Short mmCIF file of C-alpha atoms and ligand atoms in Angstrom, two decimals:
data_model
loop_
_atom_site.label_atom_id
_atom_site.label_comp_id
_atom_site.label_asym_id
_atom_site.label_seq_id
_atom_site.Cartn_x
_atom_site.Cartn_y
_atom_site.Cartn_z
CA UNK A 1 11.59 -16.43 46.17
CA UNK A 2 14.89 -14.53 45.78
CA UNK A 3 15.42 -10.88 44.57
CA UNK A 4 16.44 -11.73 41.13
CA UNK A 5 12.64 -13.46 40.17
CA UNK A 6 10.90 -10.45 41.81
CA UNK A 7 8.81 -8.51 38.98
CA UNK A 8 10.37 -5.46 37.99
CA UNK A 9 7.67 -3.33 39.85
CA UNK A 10 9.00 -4.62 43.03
CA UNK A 11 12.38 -4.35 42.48
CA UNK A 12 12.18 -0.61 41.74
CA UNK A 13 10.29 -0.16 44.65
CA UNK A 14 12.38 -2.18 47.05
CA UNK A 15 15.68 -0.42 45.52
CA UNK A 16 18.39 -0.55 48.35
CA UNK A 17 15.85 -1.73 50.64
CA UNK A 18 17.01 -4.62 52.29
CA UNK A 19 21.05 -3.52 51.71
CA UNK A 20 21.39 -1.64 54.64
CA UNK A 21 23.14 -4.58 57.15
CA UNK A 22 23.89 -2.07 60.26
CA UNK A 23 20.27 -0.10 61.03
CA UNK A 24 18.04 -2.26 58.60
CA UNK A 25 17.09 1.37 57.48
CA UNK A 26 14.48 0.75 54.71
CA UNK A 27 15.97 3.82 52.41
CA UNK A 28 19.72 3.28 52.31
CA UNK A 29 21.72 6.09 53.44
CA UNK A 30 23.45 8.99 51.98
CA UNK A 31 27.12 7.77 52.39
CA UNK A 32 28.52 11.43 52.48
CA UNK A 33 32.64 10.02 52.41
CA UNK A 34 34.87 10.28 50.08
CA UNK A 35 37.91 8.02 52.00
CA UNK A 36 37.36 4.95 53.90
CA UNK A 37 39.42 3.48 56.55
CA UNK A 38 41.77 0.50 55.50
CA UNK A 39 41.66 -2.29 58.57
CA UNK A 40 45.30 -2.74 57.75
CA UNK A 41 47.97 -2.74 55.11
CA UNK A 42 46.96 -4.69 51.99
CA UNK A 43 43.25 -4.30 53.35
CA UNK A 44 40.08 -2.91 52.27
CA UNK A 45 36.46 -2.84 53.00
CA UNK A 46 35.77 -2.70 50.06
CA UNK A 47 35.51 0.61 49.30
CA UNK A 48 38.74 3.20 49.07
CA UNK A 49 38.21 6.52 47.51
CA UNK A 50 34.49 7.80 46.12
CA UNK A 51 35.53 8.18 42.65
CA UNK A 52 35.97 4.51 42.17
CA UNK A 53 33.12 3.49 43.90
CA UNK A 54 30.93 4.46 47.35
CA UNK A 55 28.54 2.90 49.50
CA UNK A 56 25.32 4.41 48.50
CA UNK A 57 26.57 4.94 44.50
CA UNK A 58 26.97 1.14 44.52
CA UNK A 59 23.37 0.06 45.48
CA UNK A 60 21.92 2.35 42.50
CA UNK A 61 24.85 0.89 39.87
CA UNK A 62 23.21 -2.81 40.84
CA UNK A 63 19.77 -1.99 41.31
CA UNK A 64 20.66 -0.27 37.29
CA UNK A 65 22.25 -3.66 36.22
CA UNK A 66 19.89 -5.95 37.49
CA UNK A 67 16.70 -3.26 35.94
CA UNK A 68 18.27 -3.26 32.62
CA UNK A 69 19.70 -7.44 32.59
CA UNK A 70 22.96 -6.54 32.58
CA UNK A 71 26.00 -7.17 33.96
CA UNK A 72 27.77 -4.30 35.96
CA UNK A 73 26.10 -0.89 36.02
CA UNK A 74 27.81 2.66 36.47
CA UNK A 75 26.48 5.68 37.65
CA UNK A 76 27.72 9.27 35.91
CA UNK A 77 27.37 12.71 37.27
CA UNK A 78 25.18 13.20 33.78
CA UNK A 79 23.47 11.58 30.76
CA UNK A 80 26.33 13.01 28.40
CA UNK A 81 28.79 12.03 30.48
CA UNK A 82 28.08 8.19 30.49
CA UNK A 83 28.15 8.84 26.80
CA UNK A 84 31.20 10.30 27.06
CA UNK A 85 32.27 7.49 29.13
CA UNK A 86 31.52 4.79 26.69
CA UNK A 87 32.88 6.68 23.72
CA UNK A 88 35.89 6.31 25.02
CA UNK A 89 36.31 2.69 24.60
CA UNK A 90 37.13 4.43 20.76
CA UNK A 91 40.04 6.22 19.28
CA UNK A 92 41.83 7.29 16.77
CA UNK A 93 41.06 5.96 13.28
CA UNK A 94 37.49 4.14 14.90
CA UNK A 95 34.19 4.99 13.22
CA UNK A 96 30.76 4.69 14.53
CA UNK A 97 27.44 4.10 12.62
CA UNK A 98 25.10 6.45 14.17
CA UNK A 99 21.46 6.85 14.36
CA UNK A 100 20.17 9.82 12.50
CA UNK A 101 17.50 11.79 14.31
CA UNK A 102 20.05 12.01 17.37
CA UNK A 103 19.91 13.81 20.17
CA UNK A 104 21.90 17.16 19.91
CA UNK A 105 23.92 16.72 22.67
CA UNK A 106 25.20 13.09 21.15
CA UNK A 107 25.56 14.49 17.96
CA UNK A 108 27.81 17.60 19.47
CA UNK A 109 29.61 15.19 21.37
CA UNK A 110 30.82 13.28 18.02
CA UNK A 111 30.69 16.08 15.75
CA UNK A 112 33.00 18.30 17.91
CA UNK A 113 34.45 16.37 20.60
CA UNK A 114 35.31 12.74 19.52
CA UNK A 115 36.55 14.06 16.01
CA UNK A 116 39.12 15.73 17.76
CA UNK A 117 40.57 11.93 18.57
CA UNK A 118 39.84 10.66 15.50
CA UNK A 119 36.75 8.99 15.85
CA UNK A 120 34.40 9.58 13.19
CA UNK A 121 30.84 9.08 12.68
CA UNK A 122 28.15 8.05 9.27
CA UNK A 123 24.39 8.72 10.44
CA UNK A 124 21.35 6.39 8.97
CA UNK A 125 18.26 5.27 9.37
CA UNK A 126 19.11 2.35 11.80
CA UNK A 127 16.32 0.73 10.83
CA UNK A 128 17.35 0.16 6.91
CA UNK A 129 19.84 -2.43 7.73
CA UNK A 130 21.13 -2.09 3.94
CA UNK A 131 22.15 1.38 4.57
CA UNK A 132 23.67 0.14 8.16
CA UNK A 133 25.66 -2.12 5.53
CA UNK A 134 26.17 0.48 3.16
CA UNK A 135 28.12 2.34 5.87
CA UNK A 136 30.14 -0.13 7.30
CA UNK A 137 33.47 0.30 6.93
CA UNK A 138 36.37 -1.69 8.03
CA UNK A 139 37.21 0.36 10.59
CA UNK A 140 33.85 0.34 11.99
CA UNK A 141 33.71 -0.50 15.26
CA UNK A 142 29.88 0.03 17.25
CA UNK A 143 26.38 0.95 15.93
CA UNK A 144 24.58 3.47 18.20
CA UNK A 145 20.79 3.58 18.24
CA UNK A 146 18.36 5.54 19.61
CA UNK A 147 14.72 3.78 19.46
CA UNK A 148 12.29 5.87 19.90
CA UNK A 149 14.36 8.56 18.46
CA UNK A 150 13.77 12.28 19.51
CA UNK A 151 11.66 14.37 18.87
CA UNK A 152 10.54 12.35 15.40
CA UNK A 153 10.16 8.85 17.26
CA UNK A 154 11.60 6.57 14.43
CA UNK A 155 12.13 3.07 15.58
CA UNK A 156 14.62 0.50 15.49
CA UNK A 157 14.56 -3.08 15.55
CA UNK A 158 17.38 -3.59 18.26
CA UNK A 159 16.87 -7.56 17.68
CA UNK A 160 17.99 -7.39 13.86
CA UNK A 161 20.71 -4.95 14.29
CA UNK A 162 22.20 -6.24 17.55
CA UNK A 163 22.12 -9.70 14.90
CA UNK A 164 24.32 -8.03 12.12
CA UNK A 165 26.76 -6.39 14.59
CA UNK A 166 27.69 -9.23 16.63
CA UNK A 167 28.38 -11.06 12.87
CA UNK A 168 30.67 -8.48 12.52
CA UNK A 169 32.44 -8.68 16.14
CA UNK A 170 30.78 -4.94 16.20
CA UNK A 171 29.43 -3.54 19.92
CA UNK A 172 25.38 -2.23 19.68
CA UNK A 173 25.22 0.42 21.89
CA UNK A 174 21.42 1.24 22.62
CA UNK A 175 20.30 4.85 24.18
CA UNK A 176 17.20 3.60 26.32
CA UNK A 177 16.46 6.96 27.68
CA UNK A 178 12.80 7.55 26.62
CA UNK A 179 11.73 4.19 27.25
CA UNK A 180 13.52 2.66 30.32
CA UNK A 181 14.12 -0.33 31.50
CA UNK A 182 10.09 -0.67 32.73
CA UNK A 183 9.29 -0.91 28.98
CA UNK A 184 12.52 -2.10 26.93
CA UNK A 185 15.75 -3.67 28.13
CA UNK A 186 17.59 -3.63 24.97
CA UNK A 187 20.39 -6.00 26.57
CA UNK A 188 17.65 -9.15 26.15
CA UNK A 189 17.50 -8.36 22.71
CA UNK A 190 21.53 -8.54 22.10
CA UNK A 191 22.86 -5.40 22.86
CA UNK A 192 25.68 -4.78 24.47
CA UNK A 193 25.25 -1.56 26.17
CA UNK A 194 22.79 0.29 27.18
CA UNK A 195 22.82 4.49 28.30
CA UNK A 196 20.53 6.80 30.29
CA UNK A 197 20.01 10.21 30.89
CA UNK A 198 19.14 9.29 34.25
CA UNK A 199 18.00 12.89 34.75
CA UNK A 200 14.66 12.04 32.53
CA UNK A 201 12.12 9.55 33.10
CA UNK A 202 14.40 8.02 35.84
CA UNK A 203 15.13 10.78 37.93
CA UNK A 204 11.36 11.51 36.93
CA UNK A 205 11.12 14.54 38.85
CA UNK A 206 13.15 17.68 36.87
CA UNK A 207 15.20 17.66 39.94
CA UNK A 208 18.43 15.81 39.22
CA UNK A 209 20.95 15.13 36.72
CA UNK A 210 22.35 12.04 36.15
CA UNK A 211 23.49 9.28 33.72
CA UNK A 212 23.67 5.28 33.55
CA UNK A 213 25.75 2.68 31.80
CA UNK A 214 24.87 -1.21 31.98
CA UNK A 215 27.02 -3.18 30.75
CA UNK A 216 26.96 -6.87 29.09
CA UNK A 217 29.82 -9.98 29.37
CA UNK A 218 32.99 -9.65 32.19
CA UNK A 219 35.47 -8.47 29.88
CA UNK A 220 33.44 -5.39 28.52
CA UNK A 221 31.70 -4.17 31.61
CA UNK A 222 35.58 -3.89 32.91
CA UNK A 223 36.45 -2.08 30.10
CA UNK A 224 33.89 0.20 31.48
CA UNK A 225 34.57 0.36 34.91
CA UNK A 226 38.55 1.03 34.27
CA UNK A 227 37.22 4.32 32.05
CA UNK A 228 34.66 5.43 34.44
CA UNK A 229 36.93 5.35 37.25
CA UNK A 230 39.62 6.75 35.37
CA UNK A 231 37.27 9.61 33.81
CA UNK A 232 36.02 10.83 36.98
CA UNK A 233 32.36 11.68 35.56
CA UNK A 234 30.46 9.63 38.32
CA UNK A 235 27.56 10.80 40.31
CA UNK A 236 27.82 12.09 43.81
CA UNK A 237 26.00 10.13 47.05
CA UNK A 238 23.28 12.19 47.45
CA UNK A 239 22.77 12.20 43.74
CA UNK A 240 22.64 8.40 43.80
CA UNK A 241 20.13 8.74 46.74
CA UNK A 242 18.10 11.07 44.50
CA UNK A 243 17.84 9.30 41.63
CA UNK A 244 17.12 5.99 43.34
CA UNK A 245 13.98 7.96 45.13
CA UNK A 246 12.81 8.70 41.72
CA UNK A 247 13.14 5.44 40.35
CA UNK A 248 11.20 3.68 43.19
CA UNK A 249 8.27 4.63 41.11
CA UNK A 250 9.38 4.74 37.94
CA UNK A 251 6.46 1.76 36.91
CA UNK A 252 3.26 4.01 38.58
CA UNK A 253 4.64 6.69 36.79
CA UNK A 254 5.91 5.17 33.39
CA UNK A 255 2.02 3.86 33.21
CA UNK A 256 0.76 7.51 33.52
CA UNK A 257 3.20 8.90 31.27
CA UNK A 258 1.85 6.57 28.68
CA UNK A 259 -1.44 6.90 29.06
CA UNK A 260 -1.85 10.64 29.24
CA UNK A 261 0.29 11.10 26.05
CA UNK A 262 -1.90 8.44 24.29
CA UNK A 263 -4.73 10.54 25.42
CA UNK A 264 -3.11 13.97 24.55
CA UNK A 265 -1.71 12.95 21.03
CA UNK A 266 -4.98 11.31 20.30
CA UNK A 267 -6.57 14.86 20.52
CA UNK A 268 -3.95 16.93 19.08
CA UNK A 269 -4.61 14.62 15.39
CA UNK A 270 -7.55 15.72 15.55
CA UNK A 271 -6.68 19.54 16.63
CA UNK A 272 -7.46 21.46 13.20
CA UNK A 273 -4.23 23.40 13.96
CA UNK A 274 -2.19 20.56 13.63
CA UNK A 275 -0.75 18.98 11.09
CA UNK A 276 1.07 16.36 12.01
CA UNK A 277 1.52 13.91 15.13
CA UNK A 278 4.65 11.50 15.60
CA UNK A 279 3.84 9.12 18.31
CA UNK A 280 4.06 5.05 18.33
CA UNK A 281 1.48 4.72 20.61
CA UNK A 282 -0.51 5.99 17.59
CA UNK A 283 -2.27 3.73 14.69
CA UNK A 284 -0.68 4.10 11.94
CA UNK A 285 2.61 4.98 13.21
CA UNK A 286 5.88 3.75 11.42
CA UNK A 287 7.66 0.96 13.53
CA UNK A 288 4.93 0.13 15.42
CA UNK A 289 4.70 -3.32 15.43
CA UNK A 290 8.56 -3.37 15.68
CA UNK A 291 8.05 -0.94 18.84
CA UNK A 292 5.50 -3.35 19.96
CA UNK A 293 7.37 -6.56 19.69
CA UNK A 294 10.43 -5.18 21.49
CA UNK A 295 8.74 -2.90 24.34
CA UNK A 296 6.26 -3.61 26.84
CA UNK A 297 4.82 -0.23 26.45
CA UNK A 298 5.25 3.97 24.70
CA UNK A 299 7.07 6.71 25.91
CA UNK A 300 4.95 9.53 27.18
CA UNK A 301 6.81 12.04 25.02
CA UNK A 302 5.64 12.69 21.36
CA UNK A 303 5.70 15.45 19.01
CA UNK A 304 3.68 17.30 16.20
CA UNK A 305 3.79 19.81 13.62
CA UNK A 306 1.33 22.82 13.75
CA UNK A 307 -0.38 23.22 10.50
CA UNK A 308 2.03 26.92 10.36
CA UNK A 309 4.93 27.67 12.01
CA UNK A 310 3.83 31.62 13.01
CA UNK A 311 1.49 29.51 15.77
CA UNK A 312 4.35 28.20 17.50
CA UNK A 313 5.70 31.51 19.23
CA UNK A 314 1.50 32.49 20.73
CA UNK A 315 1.12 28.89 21.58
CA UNK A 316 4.61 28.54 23.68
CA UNK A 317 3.28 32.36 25.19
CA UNK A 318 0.08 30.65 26.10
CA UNK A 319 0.62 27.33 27.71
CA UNK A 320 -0.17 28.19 31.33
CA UNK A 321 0.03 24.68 33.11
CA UNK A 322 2.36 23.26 30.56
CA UNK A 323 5.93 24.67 30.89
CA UNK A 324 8.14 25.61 28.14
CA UNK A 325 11.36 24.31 29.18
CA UNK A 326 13.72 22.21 27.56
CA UNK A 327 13.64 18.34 29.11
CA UNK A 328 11.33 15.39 29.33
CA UNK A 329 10.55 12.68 31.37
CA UNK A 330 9.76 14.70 34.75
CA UNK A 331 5.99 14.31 36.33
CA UNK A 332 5.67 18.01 35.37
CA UNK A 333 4.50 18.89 31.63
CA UNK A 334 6.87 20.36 29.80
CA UNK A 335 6.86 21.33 25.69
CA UNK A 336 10.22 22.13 23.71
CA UNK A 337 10.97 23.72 20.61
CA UNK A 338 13.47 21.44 19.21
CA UNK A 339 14.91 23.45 15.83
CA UNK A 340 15.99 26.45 18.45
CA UNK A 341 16.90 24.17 21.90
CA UNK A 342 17.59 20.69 22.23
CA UNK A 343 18.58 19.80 18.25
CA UNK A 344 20.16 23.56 17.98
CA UNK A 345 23.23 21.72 17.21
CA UNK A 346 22.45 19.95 14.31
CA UNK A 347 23.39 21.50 11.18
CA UNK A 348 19.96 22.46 9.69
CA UNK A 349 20.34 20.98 6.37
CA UNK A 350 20.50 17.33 8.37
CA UNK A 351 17.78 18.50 10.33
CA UNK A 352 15.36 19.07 7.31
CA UNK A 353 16.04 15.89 6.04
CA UNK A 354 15.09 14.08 9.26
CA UNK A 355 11.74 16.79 9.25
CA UNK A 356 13.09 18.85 12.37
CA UNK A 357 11.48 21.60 11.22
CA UNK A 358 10.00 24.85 12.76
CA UNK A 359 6.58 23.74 12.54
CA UNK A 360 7.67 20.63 14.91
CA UNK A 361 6.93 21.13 19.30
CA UNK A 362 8.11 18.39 21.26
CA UNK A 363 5.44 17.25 24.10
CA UNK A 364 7.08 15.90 27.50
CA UNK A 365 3.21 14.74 29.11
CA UNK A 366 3.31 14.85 32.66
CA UNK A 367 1.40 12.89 35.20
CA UNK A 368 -1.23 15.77 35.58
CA UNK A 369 -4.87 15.21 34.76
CA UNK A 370 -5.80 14.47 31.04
CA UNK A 371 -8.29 16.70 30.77
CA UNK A 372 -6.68 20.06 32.63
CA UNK A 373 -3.64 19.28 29.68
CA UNK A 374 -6.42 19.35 26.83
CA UNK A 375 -7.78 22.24 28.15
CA UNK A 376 -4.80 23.87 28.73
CA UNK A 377 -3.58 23.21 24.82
CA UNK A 378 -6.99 24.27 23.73
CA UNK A 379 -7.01 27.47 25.11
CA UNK A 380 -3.14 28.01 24.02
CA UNK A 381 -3.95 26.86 20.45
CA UNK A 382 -7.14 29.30 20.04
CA UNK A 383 -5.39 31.80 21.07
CA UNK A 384 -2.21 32.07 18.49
CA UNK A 385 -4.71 31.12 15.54
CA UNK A 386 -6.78 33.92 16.72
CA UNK A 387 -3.70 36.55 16.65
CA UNK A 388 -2.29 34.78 13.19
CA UNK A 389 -5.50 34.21 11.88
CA UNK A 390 -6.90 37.57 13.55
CA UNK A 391 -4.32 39.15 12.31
CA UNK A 392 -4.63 38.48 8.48
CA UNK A 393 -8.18 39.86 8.48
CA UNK A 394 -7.45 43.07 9.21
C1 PLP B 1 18.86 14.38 27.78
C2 PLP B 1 19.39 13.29 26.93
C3 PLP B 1 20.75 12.99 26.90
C4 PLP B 1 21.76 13.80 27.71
O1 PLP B 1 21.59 13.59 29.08
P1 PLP B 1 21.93 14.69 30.24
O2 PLP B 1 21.48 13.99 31.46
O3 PLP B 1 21.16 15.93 29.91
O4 PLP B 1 23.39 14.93 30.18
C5 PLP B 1 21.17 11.95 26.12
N1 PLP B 1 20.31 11.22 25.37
C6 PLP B 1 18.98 11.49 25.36
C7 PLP B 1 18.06 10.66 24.52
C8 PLP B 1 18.48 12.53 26.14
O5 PLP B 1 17.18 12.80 26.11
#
């Protein structure tokens, strides 16, 4: 049986495994070099300068393409700058259909960044392919989705907008961040690239930062290359060693992830401090059968609104073994405030409309035990109704 028919559990565990030709070493190496000898003029091993590629970066970037079904995969130095990366396949007078509930940083990037080169951006509910239509111009040249969005986890069918781009000789471009490629690989389902914040569920450890692109079709993926080599954002050796330690068990931990936010959202609906709870893994949810058809399993992030927004400053003063820190995707707990961190950025009047308001906490779950993370939002949630609640009495 060759590599390529291996299940994807094996494959992320056997990640640079058997590359390793000189020693056989079972992790491959940390290739700390940035030149490489040249046997002779007109020669190469291969490999020239780091920026453009080295030894150890390489077996991650095809480990990525192979995960994901793609063709070529690239490693960046960070999840905004592969975005960076593949927003520069635009320019001036190019315009980009956008998902709405973005991520900040994506949104920034656009808003503030691209505009500056002309590139300009419409934002909809990528799942209303009218209003996808609607926003089409003729100058459009890529929809970018995010499915599960974040925090308000709004799905997309990839499938049925990957189907009206490529009509329209338009690139999807699919942020698979929260999912991964252990539950969605939104290159099967016609997409023609796919980005990671690397330094999330990948990395899976709040210990590095890093970014993917994987790539679909020759001609595109080197489009890519030519820009990532010529941008310079790549990720260092013992980055790339990093990250491919983390993603070795990306499926034991992906599992957990889903199962102890199932758990944990579960309780919080019924929490009579909260209000709301935005989850797919949840009945009821909005896109879940979409969700369902195109994933193999949920995120282990969700979020929910507290029934009033004076408990969210006792409860973030409370949590003891959750952190309050502003990621997701690491084995460690963490919750986030979106309105004042990671969706800062966005103009409030677009976040109200999406409902990223300050009632909303976003909930990385960790790999901890279930019941220590009830207890530990129990106690943190009696304790800022008692001071609100407390506190109105008197
Ligand atoms: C964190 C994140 C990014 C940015 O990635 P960095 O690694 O922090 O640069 C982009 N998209 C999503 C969905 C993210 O969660």
């Amino acid at each position: 049986m060759s590599e390529k028919q291996w299940k994807i559990e094996s494959r992320l565990a056997q990640i640079g495994s058997i590359e390793e030709p000189v020693t056989g070493a079972v992790n491959f190496p940390i290739y700390q070099s940035t030149a490489f000898r040249h046997p002779r003029l007109g020669q190469s091993t291969g490999f020239d300068y780091i920026r453009t590629i080295n030894p150890t970066r390489k077996v991650l970037e095809e480990a990525s393409a192979t995960l994901e079904s793609g063709d070529a995969g690239f490693a960046c130095s960070s999840g905004m700058a592969a975005l960076q990366t593949v927003f520069a396949l635009f320019g001036q007078g190019d315009h980009l259909i956008v998902s709405l509930d973005l991520y900040g940083g994506t949104y920034r990037l656009l808003e503030r960044i691209l505009s500056r080169f002309g590139v300009t951006a419409s934002y909809v509910d990528t799942n209303d392919l009218e209003a996808i239509e609607q926003s089409c111009r003729p100058n459009t040249k890529a929809v970018f989705i995010e499915t599960p969005t974040n925090p308000l986890m709004m799905i997309t069918d990839i499938r049925a907008v990957a189907e009206w781009a490529s009509q329209r000789q338009l690139l999807t471009i699919v942020d698979n961040t929260l999912l991964t490629p252990y539950f969605q690989r939104p290159l099967e389902l016609g997409a023609d690239i796919v980005v990671h914040s690397a330094t999330k569920y990948l990395g899976g450890h709040n210990d590095v930062l890093a970014g993917l692109i994987v790539t679909k079709g020759k001609e595109l993926s080197a489009e890519i290359s030519f820009l990532h080599n010529s941008i310079g954002a790549v990720l260092s050796p013992s980055d790339s060693y990093q990250l491919m330690k983390g993603m070795k068990t990306l499926a034991l931990r992906m599992d957990r992830h889903e199962h102890n936010a199932t758990v944990l959202a579960n309780y919080l609906l019924t929490h009579p401090a909260v209000a709301e709870v935005f989850y797919p893994g949840l009945e009821g949810h909005p896109g879940r059968e979409i969700q369902n058809k195109q994933s193999s399993g949920n995120t282990g992030i969700f979020s929910f609104k507290v029934k009033d927004a004076r408990y969210v400053e006792p409860l973030l003063r409370n949590i003891k073994l959750i952190a309050f820190a502003e990621s997701l995707g690491g084995v460690e707990s963490l919750m986030t405030y979106p309105a004042v961190q990671t969706h800062a950025d966005i103009p409030a009047e677009i976040r109200d409309a999406v409902g990223v308001d300050d009632r909303l906490l976003r909930f990385s779950v960790g790999i901890e035990h279930t019941d220590d993370l009830i207890e530990d939002l129990r106690s943190a949630l009696e304790a800022a109704r008692q001071e609100i609640e407390g506190g109105e009495q008197q």
